[in-house]
Coordinates of C-alpha atoms and ligand atoms in Angstrom, one line a residue:
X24 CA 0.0 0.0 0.0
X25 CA 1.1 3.6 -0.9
X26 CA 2.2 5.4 1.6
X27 CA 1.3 8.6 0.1
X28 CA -1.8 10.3 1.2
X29 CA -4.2 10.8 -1.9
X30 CA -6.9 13.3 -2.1
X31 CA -10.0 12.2 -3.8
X32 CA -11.2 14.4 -6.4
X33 CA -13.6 15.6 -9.0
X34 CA -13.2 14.1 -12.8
X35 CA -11.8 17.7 -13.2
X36 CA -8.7 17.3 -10.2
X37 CA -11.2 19.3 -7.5
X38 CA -10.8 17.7 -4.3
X39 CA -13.7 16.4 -3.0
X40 CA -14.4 17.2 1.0
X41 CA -17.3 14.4 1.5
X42 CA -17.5 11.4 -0.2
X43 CA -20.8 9.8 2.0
X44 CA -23.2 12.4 2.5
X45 CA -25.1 14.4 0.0
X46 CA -25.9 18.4 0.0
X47 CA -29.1 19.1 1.4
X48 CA -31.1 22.2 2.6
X49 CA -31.6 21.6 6.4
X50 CA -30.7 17.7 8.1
X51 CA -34.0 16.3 6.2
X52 CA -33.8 18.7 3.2
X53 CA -33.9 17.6 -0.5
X54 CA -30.9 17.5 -2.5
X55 CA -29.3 20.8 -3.5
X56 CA -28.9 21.0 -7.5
X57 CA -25.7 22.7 -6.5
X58 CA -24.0 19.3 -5.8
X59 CA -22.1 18.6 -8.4
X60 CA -20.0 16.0 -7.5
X61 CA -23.6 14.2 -6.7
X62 CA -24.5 14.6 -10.0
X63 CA -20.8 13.7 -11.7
X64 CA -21.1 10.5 -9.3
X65 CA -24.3 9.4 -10.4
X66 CA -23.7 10.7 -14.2
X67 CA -20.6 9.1 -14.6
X68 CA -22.2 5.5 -12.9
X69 CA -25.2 5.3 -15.5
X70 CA -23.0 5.5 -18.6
X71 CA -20.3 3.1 -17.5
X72 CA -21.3 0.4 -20.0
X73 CA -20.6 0.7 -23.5
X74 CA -22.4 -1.4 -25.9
X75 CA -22.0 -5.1 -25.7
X76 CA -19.7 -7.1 -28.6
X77 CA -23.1 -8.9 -30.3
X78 CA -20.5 -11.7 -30.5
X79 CA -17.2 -13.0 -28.4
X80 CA -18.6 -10.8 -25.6
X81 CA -17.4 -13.1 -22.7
X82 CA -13.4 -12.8 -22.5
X83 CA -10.4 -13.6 -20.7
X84 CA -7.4 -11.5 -22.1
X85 CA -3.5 -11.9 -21.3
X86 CA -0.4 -10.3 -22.1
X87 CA 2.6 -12.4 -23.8
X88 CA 5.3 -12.5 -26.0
X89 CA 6.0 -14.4 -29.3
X90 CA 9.6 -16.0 -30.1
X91 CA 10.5 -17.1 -33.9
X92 CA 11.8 -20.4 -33.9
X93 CA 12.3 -21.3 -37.1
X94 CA 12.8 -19.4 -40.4
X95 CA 10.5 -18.7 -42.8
X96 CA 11.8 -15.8 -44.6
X97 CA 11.7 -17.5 -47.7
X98 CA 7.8 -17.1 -47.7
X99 CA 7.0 -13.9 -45.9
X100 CA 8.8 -10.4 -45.5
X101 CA 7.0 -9.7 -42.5
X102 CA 9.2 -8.3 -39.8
X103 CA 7.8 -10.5 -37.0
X104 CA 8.9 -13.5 -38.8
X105 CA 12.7 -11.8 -39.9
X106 CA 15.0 -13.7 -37.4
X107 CA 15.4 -16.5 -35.4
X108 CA 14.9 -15.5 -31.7
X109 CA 13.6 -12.3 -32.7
X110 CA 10.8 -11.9 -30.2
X111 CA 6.9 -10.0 -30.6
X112 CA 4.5 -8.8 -27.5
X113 CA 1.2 -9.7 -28.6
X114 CA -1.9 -9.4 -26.6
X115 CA -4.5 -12.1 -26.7
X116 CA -8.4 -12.4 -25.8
X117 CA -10.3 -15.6 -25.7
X118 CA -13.7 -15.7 -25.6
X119 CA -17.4 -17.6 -26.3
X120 CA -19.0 -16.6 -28.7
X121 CA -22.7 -16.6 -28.3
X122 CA -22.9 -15.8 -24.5
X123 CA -23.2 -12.0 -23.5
X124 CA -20.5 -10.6 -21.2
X125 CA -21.9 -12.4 -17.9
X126 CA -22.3 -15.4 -19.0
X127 CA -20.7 -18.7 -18.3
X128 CA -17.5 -20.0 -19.4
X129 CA -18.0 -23.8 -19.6
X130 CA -20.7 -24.3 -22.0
X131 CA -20.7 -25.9 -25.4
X132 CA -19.1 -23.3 -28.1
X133 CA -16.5 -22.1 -30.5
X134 CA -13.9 -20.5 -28.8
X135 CA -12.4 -17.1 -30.1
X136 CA -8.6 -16.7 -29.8
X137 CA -7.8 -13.1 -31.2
X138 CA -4.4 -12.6 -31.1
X139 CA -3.2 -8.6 -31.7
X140 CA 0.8 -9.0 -32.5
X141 CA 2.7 -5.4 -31.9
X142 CA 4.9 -5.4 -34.7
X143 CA 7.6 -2.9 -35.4
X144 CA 5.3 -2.6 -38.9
X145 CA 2.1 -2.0 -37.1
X146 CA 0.0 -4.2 -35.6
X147 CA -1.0 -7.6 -36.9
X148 CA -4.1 -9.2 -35.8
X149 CA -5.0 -12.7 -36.1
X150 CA -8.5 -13.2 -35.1
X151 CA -9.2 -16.7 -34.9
X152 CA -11.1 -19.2 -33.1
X153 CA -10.2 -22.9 -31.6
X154 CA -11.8 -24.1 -34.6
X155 CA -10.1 -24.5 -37.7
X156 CA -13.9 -24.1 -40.0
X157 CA -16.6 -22.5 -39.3
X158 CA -20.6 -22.8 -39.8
X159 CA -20.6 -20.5 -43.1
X160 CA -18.9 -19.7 -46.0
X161 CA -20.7 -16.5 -46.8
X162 CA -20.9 -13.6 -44.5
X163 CA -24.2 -12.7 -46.3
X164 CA -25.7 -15.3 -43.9
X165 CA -23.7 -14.5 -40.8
X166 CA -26.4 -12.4 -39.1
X167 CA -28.9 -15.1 -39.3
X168 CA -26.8 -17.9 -38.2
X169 CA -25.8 -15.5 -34.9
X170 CA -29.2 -15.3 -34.1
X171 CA -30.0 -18.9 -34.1
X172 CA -27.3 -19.2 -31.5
X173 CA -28.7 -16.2 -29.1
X174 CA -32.1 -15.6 -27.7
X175 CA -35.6 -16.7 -29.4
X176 CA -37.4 -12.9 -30.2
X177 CA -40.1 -13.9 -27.5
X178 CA -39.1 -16.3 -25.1
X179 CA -35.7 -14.7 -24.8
X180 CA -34.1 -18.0 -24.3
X181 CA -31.8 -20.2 -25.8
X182 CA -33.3 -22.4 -28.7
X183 CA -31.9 -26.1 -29.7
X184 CA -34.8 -25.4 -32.1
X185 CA -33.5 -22.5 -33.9
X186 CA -30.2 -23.9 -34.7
X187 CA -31.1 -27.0 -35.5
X188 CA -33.7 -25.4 -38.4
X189 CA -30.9 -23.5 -39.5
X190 CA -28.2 -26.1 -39.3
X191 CA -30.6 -28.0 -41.0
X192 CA -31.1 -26.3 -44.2
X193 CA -27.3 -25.0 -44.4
X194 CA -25.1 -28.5 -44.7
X195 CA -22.0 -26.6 -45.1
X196 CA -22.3 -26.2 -41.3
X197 CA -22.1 -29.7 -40.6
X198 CA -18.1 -29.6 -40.4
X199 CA -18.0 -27.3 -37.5
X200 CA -21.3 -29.0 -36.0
X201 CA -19.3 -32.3 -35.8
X202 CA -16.7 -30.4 -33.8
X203 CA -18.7 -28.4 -31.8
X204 CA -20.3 -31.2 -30.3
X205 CA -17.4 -33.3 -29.9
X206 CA -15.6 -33.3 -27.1
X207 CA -13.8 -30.3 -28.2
X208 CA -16.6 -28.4 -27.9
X209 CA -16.0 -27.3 -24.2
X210 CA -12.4 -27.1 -23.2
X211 CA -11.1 -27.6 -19.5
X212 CA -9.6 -24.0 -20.2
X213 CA -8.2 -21.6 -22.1
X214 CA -4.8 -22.8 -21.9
X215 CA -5.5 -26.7 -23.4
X216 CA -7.3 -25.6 -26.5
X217 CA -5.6 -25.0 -29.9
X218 CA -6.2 -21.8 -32.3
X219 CA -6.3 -21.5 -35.7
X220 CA -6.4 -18.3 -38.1
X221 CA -9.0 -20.5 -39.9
X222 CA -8.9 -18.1 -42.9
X223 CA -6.5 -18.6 -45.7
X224 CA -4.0 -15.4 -46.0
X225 CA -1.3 -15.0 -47.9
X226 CA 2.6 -14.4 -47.3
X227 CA 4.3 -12.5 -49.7
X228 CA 7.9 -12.4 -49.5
X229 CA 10.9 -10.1 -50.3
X230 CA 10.7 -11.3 -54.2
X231 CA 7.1 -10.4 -54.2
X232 CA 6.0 -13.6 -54.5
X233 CA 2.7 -14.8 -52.8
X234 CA 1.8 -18.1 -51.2
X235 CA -1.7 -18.8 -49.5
X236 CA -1.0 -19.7 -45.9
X237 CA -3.2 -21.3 -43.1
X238 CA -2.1 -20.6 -39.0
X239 CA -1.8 -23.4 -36.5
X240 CA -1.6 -22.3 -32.6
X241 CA -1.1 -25.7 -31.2
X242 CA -1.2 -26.0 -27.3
X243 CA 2.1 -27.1 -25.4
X244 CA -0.3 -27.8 -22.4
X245 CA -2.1 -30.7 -24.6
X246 CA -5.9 -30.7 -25.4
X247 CA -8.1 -31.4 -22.4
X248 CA -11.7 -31.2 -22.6
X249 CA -14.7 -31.4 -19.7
X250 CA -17.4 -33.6 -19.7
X251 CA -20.7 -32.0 -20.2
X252 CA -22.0 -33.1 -16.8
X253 CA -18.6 -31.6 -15.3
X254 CA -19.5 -28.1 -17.5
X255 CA -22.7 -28.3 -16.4
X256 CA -22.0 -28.6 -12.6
X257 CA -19.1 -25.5 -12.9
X258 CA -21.7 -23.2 -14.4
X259 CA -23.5 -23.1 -11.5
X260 CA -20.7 -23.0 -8.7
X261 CA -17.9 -20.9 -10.7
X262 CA -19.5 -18.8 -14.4
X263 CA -16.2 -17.7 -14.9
X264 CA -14.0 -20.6 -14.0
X265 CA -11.9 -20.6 -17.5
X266 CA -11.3 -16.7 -16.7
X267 CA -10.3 -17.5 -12.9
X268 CA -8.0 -20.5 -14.3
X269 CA -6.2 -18.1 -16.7
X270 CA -5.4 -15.3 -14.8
X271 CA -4.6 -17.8 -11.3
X272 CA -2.0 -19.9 -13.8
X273 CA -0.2 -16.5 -15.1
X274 CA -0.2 -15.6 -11.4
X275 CA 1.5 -18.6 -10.4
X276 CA 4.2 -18.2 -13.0
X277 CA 2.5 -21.0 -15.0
X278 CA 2.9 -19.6 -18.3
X279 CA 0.7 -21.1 -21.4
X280 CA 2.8 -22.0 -24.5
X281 CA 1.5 -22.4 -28.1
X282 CA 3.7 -23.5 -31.2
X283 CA 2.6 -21.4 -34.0
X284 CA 2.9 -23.4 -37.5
X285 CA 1.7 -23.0 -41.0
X286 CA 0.7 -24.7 -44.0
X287 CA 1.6 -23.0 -47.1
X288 CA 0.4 -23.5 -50.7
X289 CA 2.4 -22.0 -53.5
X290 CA 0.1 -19.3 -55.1
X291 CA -0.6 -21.3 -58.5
X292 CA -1.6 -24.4 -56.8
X293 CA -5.1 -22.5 -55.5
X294 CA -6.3 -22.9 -58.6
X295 CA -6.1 -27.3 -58.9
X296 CA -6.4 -27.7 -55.4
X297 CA -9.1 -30.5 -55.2
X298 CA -11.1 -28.4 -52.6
X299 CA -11.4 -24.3 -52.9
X300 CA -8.9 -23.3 -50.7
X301 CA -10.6 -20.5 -49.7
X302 CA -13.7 -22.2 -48.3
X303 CA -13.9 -21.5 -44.1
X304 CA -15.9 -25.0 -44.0
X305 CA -12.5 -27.0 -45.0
X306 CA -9.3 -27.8 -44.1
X307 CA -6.0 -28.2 -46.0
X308 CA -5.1 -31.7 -45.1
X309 CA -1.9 -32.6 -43.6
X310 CA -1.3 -35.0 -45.8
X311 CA -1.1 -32.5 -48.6
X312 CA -0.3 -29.3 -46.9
X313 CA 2.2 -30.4 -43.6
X314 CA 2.5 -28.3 -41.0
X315 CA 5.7 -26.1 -40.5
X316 CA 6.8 -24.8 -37.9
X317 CA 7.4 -21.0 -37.2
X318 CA 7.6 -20.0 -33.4
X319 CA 6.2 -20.4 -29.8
X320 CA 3.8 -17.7 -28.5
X321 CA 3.9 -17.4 -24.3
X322 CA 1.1 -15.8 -22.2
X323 CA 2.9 -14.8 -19.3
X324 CA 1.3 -11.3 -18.2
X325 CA -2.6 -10.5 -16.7
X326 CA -3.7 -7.3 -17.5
X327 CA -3.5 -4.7 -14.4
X328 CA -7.1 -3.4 -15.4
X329 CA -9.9 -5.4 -17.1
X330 CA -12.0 -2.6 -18.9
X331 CA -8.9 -0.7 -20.3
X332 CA -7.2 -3.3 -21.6
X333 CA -10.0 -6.5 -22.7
X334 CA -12.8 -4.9 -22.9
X335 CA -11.7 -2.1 -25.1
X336 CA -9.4 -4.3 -27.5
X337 CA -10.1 -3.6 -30.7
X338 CA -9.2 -6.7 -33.2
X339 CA -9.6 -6.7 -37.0
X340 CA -8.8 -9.0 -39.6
X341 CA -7.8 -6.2 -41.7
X342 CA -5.1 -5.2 -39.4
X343 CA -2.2 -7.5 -41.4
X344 CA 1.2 -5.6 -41.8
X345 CA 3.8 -6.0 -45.0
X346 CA 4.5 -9.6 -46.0
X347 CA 0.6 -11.0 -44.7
X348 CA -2.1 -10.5 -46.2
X349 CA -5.9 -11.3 -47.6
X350 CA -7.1 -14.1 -49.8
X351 CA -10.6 -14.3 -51.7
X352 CA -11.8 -16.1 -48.7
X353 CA -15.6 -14.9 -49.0
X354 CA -16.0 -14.8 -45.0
X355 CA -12.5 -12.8 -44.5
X356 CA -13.4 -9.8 -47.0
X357 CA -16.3 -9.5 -44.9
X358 CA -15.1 -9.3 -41.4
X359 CA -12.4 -6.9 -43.4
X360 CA -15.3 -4.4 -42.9
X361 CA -17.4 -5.6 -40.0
X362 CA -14.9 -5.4 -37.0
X363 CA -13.3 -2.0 -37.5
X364 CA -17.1 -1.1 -38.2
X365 CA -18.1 -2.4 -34.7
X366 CA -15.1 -0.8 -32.8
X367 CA -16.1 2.4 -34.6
X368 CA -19.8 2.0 -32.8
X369 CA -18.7 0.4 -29.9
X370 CA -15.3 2.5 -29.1
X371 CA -15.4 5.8 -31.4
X372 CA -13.6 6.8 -34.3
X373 CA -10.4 6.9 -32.4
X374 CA -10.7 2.9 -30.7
X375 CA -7.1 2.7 -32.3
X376 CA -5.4 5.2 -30.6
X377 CA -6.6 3.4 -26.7
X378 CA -3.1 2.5 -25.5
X379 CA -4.3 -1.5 -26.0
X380 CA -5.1 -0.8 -29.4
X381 CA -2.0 1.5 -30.0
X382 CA 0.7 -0.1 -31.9
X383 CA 4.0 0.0 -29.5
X384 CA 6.3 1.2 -32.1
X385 CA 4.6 4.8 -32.2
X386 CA 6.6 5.6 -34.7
X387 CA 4.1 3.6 -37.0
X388 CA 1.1 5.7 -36.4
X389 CA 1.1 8.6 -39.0
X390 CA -2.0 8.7 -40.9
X391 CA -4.0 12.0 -41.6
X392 CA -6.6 11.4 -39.7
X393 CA -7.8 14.2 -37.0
X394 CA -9.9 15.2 -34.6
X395 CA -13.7 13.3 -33.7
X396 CA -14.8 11.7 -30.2
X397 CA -12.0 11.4 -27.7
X398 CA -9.0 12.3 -29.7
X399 CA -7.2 12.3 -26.2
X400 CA -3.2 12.5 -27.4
X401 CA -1.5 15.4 -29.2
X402 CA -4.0 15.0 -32.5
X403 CA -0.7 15.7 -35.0
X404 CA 0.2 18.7 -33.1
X405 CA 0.7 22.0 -35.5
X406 CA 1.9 19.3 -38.1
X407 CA 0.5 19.5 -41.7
X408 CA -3.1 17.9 -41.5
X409 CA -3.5 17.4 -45.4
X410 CA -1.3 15.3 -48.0
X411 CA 0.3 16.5 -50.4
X412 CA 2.3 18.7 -48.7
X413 CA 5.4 20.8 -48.4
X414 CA 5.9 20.2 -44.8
X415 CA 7.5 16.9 -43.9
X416 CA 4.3 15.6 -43.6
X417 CA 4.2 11.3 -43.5
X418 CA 4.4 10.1 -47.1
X419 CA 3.1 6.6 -48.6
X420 CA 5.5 4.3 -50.0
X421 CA 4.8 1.9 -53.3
X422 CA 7.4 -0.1 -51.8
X423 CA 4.4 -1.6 -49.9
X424 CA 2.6 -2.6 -52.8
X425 CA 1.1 -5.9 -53.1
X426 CA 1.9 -8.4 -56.3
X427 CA -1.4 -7.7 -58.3
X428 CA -3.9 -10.6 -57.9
X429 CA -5.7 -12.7 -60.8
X430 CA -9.2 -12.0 -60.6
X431 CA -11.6 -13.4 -63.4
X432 CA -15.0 -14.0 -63.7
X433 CA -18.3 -12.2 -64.4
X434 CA -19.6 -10.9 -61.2
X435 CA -22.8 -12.6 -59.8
X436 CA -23.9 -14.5 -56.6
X437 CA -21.8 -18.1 -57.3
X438 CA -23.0 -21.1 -55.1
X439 CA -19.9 -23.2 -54.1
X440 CA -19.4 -26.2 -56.1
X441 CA -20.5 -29.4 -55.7
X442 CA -18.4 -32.6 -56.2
X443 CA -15.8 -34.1 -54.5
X444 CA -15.6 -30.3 -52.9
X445 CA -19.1 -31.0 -51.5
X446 CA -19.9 -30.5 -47.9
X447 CA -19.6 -34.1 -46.1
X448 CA -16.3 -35.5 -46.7
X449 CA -14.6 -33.7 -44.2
X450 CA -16.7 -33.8 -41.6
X451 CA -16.8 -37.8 -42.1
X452 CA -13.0 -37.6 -42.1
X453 CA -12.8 -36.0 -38.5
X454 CA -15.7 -39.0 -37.4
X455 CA -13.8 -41.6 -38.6
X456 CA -10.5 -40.0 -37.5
X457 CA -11.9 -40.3 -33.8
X458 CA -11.9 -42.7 -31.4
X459 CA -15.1 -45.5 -30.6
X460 CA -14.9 -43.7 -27.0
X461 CA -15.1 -40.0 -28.8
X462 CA -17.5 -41.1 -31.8
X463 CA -20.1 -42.1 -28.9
X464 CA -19.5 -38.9 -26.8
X465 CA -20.1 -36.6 -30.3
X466 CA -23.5 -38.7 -30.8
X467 CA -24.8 -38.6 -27.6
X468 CA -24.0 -34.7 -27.2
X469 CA -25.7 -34.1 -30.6
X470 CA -28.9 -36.2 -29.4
X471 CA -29.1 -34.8 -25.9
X472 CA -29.5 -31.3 -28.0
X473 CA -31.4 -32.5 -31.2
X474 CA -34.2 -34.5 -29.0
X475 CA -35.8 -31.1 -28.5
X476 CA -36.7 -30.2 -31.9
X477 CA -39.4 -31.2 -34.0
X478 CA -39.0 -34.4 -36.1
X479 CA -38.7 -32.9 -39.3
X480 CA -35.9 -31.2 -38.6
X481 CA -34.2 -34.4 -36.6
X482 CA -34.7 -36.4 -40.0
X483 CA -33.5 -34.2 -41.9
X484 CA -30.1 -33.4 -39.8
X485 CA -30.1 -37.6 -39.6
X486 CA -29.8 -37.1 -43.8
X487 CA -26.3 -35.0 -43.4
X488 CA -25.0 -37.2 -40.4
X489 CA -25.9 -40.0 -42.7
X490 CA -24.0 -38.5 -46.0
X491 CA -20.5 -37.8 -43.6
X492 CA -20.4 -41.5 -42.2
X493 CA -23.3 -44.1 -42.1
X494 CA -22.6 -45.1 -38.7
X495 CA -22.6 -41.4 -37.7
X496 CA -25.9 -41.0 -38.8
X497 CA -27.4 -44.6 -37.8
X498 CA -26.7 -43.6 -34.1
X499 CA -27.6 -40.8 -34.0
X500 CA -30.7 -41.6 -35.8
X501 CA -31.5 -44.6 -33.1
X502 CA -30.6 -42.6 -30.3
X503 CA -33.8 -39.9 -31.6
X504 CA -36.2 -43.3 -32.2
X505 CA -35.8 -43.0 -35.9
X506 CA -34.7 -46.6 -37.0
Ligands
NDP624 P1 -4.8 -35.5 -39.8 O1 -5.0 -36.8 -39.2 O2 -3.5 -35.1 -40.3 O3 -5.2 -34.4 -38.7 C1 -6.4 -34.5 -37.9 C2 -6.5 -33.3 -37.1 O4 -7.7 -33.4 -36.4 C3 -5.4 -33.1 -36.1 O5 -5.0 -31.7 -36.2 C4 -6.1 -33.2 -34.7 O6 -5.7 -32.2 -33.8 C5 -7.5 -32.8 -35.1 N1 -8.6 -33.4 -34.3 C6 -8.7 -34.5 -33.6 N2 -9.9 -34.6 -32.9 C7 -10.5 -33.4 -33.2 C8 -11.8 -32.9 -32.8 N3 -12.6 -33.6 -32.0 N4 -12.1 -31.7 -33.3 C9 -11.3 -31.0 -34.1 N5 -10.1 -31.4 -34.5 C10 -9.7 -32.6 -34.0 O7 -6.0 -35.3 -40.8 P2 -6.4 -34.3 -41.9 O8 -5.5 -33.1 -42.0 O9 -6.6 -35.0 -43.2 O10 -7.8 -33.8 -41.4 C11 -8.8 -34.8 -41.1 C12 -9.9 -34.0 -40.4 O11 -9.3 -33.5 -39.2 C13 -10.4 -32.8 -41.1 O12 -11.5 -33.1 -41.9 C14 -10.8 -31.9 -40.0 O13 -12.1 -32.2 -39.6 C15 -9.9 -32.3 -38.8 N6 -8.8 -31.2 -38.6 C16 -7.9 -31.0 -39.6 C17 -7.1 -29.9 -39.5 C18 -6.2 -29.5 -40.6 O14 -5.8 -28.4 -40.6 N7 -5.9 -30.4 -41.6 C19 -7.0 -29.1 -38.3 C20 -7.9 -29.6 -37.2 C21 -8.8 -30.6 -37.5 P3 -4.5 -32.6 -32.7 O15 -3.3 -33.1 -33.5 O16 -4.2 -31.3 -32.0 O17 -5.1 -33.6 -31.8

């Protein structure tokens, strides 16, 4: 404890000479308008919140640092990635997805794991889950799928029944389905599950050459999982065990390791590859895209101060730096413009400038940008606010340019493919990769949730469990009474 005495004041440095008792005309008097620092107290208290994140509003967030390991300057010019040993702080925040901010950590969902890399480049943002697909290929359906996984419009609960009847009639979400309700689908913490960028990016390198590229977080801790009757019990006697379990285990000096690999496909090969590449409902196999390894990333710092540093991070996909970048991944381009769009509505215009946000070399921040809501540093100073200019104002550089990118095509609203790039394989590839013990656990988890929906939409999620493996759909199709 300081031992300096410190005098409580006013937002504006007034020092305040009561802190319990209101102003009031006479010992049983009302309140007198004149108290200000009644009404600053009260003011300030009602507009604490700022809008709930619609999704991944439940977080844990930690401090760390990442360490190259292994070179892989022949595919990527990124500075992060420019020497052996070199090491990164990055800032990470894990979260559910469909709970709001109270809500309880051990449940049955996709994990977020946004990573926000300080770069001496600017900051590079990977903004993944533990997942590596997802339910939807098309951000055009994103709002609907979100709302099947919050609250029904009347009863404001839950609903096995929405997601089913959307699941349902969307079998490209049947990959992620089959992991969700796996026994991945609730980890014993945040430490002992794996992240992925799930996206494909590309690297381009110091020749400008691109190569599509696919991140790998995998834990050092080894994947543990609960058991839904253990989830179940921990809701009730600890809602925010994971975020407890984080920040005790960073206390304790029990750091969290993760080795960071990639795959990497040569640009050309895209265009062969037996699945689209750029589909969020697939993999890349192993088998045909190995893993390679690039670094380790340790979480080994708890923030001193929840609000200002999880609450207002601010990740976007479209925060990549020189030597990563985008693909035509359908899904990416859109979260391009939807999470600097929600920072701007949930943060202000300025959400990059809060020191989380801020890149650490400071350096890097020289746009034109000035003035709006909370511009709280030096807003450029008397520096030249307009470019061109005469003044030794920040300049772009074409050395940043991209390689150009083959597009073709005539533009309309394309439905993926069919074929051997069809929606089943895959997910019959992680059944049959799992053992009897898991295959069981996946089927009951699915029929404990599916036995609450109306038939029609049991048979006809019994049809897509039945296309990924027969014996995946048989059970589950006996355990509902359907055979
Ligand atoms: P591999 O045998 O080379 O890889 C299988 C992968 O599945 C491993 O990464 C393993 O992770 C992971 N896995 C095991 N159980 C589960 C589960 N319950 N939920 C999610 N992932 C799990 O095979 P392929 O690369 O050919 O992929 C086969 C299937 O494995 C895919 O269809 C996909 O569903 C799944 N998968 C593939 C990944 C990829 O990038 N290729 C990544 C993750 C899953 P670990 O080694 O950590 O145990």
């Amino acid at each position: 404890m300081s031992e300096k005495k410190k005098t409580l004041t006013t937002a504006a440095g007034i020092p305040v000479p009561d802190n319990q008792t209101s102003m009031t005309a006479g010992e049983r008097g009302p309140v007198l308008l004149q108290d200000h620092y009644l009404q600053e107290k009260l003011a300030h208290f009602n507009r604490e919140r700022i809008p709930e994140r619609v999704v991944h509003a439940k977080a844990a967030g930690v401090h760390g640092t990442f360490t190259v390991t292994k070179d892989i300057t022949k595919y990527t010019k990124a500075k992060i990635f420019s020497k052996v040993g070199k090491q990164t702080d990055v800032f990470g925040r894990f979260s559910t997805v469909a709970g709001e901010k109270g809500s309880a950590d051990t449940v049955r969902d996709v994990r977020g794991f946004a990573l926000k890399f300080y770069t001496e480049e600017g900051n590079w943002d990977l903004v993944g889950n533990n997942t590596p697909v997802f339910f939807i290929r098309d951000a055009i359906k994103f709002p609907d799928f979100i709302h099947t996984q919050k609250r029904d419009p009347q009863t404001n609960c839950k609903s096995d029944i929405m997601q089913w009847d959307f699941w349902s009639q969307v079998p490209e979400a049947l990959h992620q389905v089959t992991i969700l309700f796996s026994d991945r689908g609730i980890p014993q913490g945040i430490p002992y599950m794996n992240g992925y960028g799930c996206h494909t990016f590309s690297f381009i390198n110091a020749e400008n050459e691109r190569f599509w590229v696919k991140f790998h977080f995998k834990t050092q801790q080894g994947i543990q999982c609960m058991t839904p009757e253990e989830a179940a019990r921990i809701v009730g006697e600890d809602p925010d065990f994971h975020t407890h379990q984080l920040f005790e285990a960073i206390e304790q000096g029990e750091f969290p390791k993760w080795t960071l690999s990639v795959q990497i496909m040569p640009e050309i090969e895209a265009e062969n590859f037996r699945w689209n590449p750029f589909d969020l409902t697939k993999v890349w196999p192993h088998s045909d895209y190995p893993l390679i390894e690039v670094g380790v990333m340790e979480m080994n710092r708890n923030p001193q101060n929840y609000f200002a540093e999880v609450e207002q991070a601010a990740f976007s996909p479209s925060n990549v730096v020189p030597g990563i970048s985008f693909s035509p991944d359908k899904m990416l381009q859109a979260r391009i413009f939807s999470y600097t769009d929600a920072h701007r509505y949930r943060l202000g215009v300025n959400f990059e400038r809060l020191p989380i946000n801020a890149p650490h070399a400071t350096k890097v921040q020289n746009p034109y940008q000035r003035d709006g809501a909370m511009r709280f540093d030096d807003n450029g100073g008397p520096g030249p606010n307009y470019e061109p200019n005469s003044f030794g104002g920040a300049k772009e550089d074409p050395a940043f340019n991209e390689p150009p990118l083959k597009i073709s095509g005539d533009a309309a609203r394309y439905e993926q493919k069919r074929g051997v790039d069809d929606d089943y394989i895959q997910p019959g590839n992680l059944f049959r990769l799992m053992t009897a013990k898991q295959q069981w656990e996946l089927i009951e988890n699915i029929i404990k949730s599916l036995k609450n929906v109306p038939n029609e939409i049991q048979e006809k999620m019994v049809v897509h469990f039945r296309k990924a493996d027969k014996a995946y759909g048989n059970g589950i199709a006996q355990g509902l009474g359907l055979m």
